[in-house]
Amino acid sequence: MADKIIIFSGKQYSGKDTVAKIMLAQMPDYKRCAMGDIIKLTYGAQKGLTYEEIERNKPLYRQDLINLGNWGRAQDPDYWLKKIIEQDGNIMVTDVRVPHEYEVFKNAGAITIRVEASRETRASRGELVGENDITETGLDNIKDWDYVIDNNSDYETLKEKVYAIIKKIKED
């Protein structure tokens, strides 16, 4: 069972992964786990492959990973969420996207962080695709985030905001 869980949410190019990287550099007792990572780790354990081998050859394993992901969700819609929560140690989940995922992690005691940036800022960072998809809008109305980070400025400003959150988390 995970000791502590921190989850991140935000629209594409809001800076979720950047915030997680800053935190991971300051909190080495945590490990990153994106929703897709747990499927890759499980597949690797079954096939005798490392995560890195799977990442290097993703096209080769893509269909098997999709099949495994679907198999798990057929067993239990929360199958992969539970697998993440069951991991040992401290975990950062970088891509929570829909209300159900949010609720499962929140109920497991996760610290919740929302990263926000204006559409203009996000568009300057990359091509915005599927903006009306549930994975982009599903958590827009959630109001009980533990922390909300405005990421419309530069990297140094973001780092200062993240360091302040790290300090609060470590104090708790």
Coordinates of C-alpha atoms in Angstrom, one line a residue:
M1 CA 0.0 0.0 0.0
A2 CA 1.3 3.4 -0.9
D3 CA 2.4 5.4 2.1
K4 CA 1.6 8.8 0.5
I5 CA 0.1 9.7 -2.8
I6 CA 0.2 13.1 -4.6
I7 CA -2.0 13.4 -7.7
F8 CA -1.8 16.1 -10.4
S9 CA -4.5 17.4 -12.7
G10 CA -4.5 20.0 -15.4
K11 CA -5.3 20.6 -19.0
Q12 CA -2.7 19.6 -21.7
Y13 CA 0.4 21.8 -21.6
S14 CA -0.6 23.3 -18.2
G15 CA 2.7 22.0 -16.7
K16 CA 1.7 18.9 -14.7
D17 CA 4.8 16.9 -15.6
T18 CA 7.0 19.9 -15.1
V19 CA 5.6 20.4 -11.6
A20 CA 6.0 16.7 -10.8
K21 CA 9.7 16.8 -12.0
I22 CA 10.4 19.8 -9.8
M23 CA 8.8 18.0 -6.8
L24 CA 10.5 14.7 -7.6
A25 CA 13.9 16.4 -7.6
Q26 CA 13.2 17.7 -4.1
M27 CA 11.4 14.6 -2.8
P28 CA 13.5 11.6 -3.8
D29 CA 11.5 9.3 -1.6
Y30 CA 8.6 9.6 -4.1
K31 CA 8.4 7.8 -7.5
R32 CA 6.4 9.0 -10.5
C33 CA 3.6 6.8 -11.8
A34 CA 1.4 7.9 -14.7
M35 CA -1.8 6.0 -15.2
G36 CA -0.3 4.2 -18.2
D37 CA 2.9 3.3 -16.3
I38 CA 1.2 0.8 -14.0
I39 CA 0.0 -1.2 -17.1
K40 CA 3.6 -1.1 -18.5
L41 CA 5.1 -2.3 -15.2
T42 CA 2.6 -5.1 -15.0
Y43 CA 3.2 -6.1 -18.6
G44 CA 6.9 -6.0 -18.1
A45 CA 6.7 -8.2 -15.0
Q46 CA 4.6 -10.8 -17.0
K47 CA 7.0 -10.7 -20.0
G48 CA 10.3 -10.3 -18.3
L49 CA 10.8 -6.8 -19.8
T50 CA 12.0 -3.6 -18.1
Y51 CA 9.9 -0.4 -18.2
E52 CA 12.7 1.1 -20.3
E53 CA 12.6 -1.7 -22.9
I54 CA 8.9 -1.3 -23.3
E55 CA 9.3 2.5 -23.7
R56 CA 12.0 2.1 -26.3
N57 CA 9.8 -0.3 -28.3
K58 CA 6.3 1.1 -27.6
P59 CA 5.0 0.4 -31.1
L60 CA 5.9 -3.3 -30.7
Y61 CA 4.0 -3.6 -27.5
R62 CA 1.2 -1.1 -27.9
Q63 CA -1.5 -3.6 -28.8
D64 CA -0.6 -5.9 -25.9
L65 CA -0.6 -2.9 -23.5
I66 CA -4.0 -1.9 -24.8
N67 CA -5.3 -5.4 -24.4
L68 CA -3.9 -5.7 -20.9
G69 CA -5.4 -2.3 -19.9
N70 CA -8.8 -3.4 -21.2
W71 CA -8.5 -6.8 -19.5
G72 CA -7.9 -5.1 -16.1
R73 CA -10.8 -2.7 -16.6
A74 CA -13.1 -5.6 -17.5
Q75 CA -12.2 -7.3 -14.2
D76 CA -12.9 -4.1 -12.2
P77 CA -13.3 -0.5 -13.5
D78 CA -10.9 0.5 -10.7
Y79 CA -8.4 -2.3 -11.3
W80 CA -5.5 -0.1 -12.4
L81 CA -6.3 2.6 -9.9
K82 CA -6.1 0.0 -7.1
K83 CA -2.8 -1.3 -8.6
I84 CA -1.3 2.2 -8.3
I85 CA -2.6 2.6 -4.7
E86 CA -1.3 -0.9 -3.8
Q87 CA 2.3 0.0 -4.7
D88 CA 4.9 0.4 -2.0
G89 CA 6.4 3.7 -1.0
N90 CA 5.3 7.3 -2.0
I91 CA 3.8 7.9 -5.4
M92 CA 3.1 10.9 -7.6
V93 CA 0.4 10.3 -10.2
T94 CA 0.9 12.8 -13.0
D95 CA -2.2 12.4 -15.1
V96 CA -5.5 12.2 -13.2
R97 CA -8.1 13.3 -15.7
V98 CA -11.6 12.3 -14.8
P99 CA -13.8 12.7 -11.7
H100 CA -13.9 9.0 -10.9
E101 CA -10.1 8.7 -10.8
Y102 CA -10.0 11.9 -8.7
E103 CA -12.5 10.4 -6.2
V104 CA -10.7 7.1 -5.9
F105 CA -7.4 8.8 -5.1
K106 CA -8.9 11.4 -2.9
N107 CA -10.6 8.6 -0.9
A108 CA -7.2 6.9 -0.6
G109 CA -5.9 10.0 1.1
A110 CA -4.1 11.6 -1.8
I111 CA -2.8 15.1 -1.8
T112 CA -4.4 16.8 -4.8
I113 CA -2.7 19.4 -7.0
R114 CA -4.4 21.2 -9.9
V115 CA -2.0 23.0 -12.3
E116 CA -3.7 25.8 -14.3
A117 CA -2.6 27.9 -17.2
S118 CA -4.6 30.0 -19.7
R119 CA -5.5 28.7 -23.1
E120 CA -3.2 31.2 -24.6
T121 CA -0.3 30.1 -22.5
R122 CA -1.0 26.4 -23.1
A123 CA -1.3 27.0 -26.9
S124 CA 2.2 28.7 -26.8
R125 CA 3.6 25.4 -25.3
G126 CA 2.1 23.0 -27.8
E127 CA -0.8 22.1 -30.1
L128 CA -4.1 21.8 -28.2
V129 CA -6.0 18.7 -29.3
G130 CA -9.4 17.4 -28.1
E131 CA -10.0 20.4 -25.8
N132 CA -13.7 19.4 -25.2
D133 CA -12.9 15.8 -24.4
I134 CA -13.9 14.5 -20.9
T135 CA -10.1 14.0 -20.2
E136 CA -9.6 17.7 -20.6
T137 CA -12.8 19.1 -19.0
G138 CA -13.8 16.4 -16.5
L139 CA -12.1 18.0 -13.5
D140 CA -12.8 21.6 -14.3
N141 CA -15.6 21.9 -11.7
I142 CA -13.7 20.3 -8.8
K143 CA -13.2 22.9 -6.1
D144 CA -11.6 21.0 -3.2
W145 CA -8.0 20.7 -4.5
D146 CA -5.4 20.8 -1.7
Y147 CA -3.3 23.1 -3.9
V148 CA -3.9 25.1 -7.1
I149 CA -0.9 26.3 -9.0
D150 CA -1.2 29.2 -11.5
N151 CA 1.4 28.4 -14.2
N152 CA 1.1 31.4 -16.6
S153 CA 4.5 32.7 -15.8
D154 CA 8.1 31.6 -16.2
Y155 CA 9.9 28.5 -14.9
E156 CA 11.5 30.2 -12.0
T157 CA 8.2 31.6 -10.8
L158 CA 6.7 28.1 -11.1
K159 CA 9.6 26.6 -9.2
E160 CA 9.1 29.0 -6.3
K161 CA 5.4 28.1 -6.1
V162 CA 6.2 24.4 -6.2
Y163 CA 8.9 24.8 -3.5
A164 CA 6.3 26.5 -1.2
I165 CA 4.0 23.5 -1.7
I166 CA 6.8 21.1 -1.0
K167 CA 7.5 22.9 2.2
K168 CA 3.9 22.7 3.3
I169 CA 3.7 19.0 2.4
K170 CA 6.8 18.2 4.4
E171 CA 5.5 20.1 7.4
D172 CA 2.3 18.0 7.5

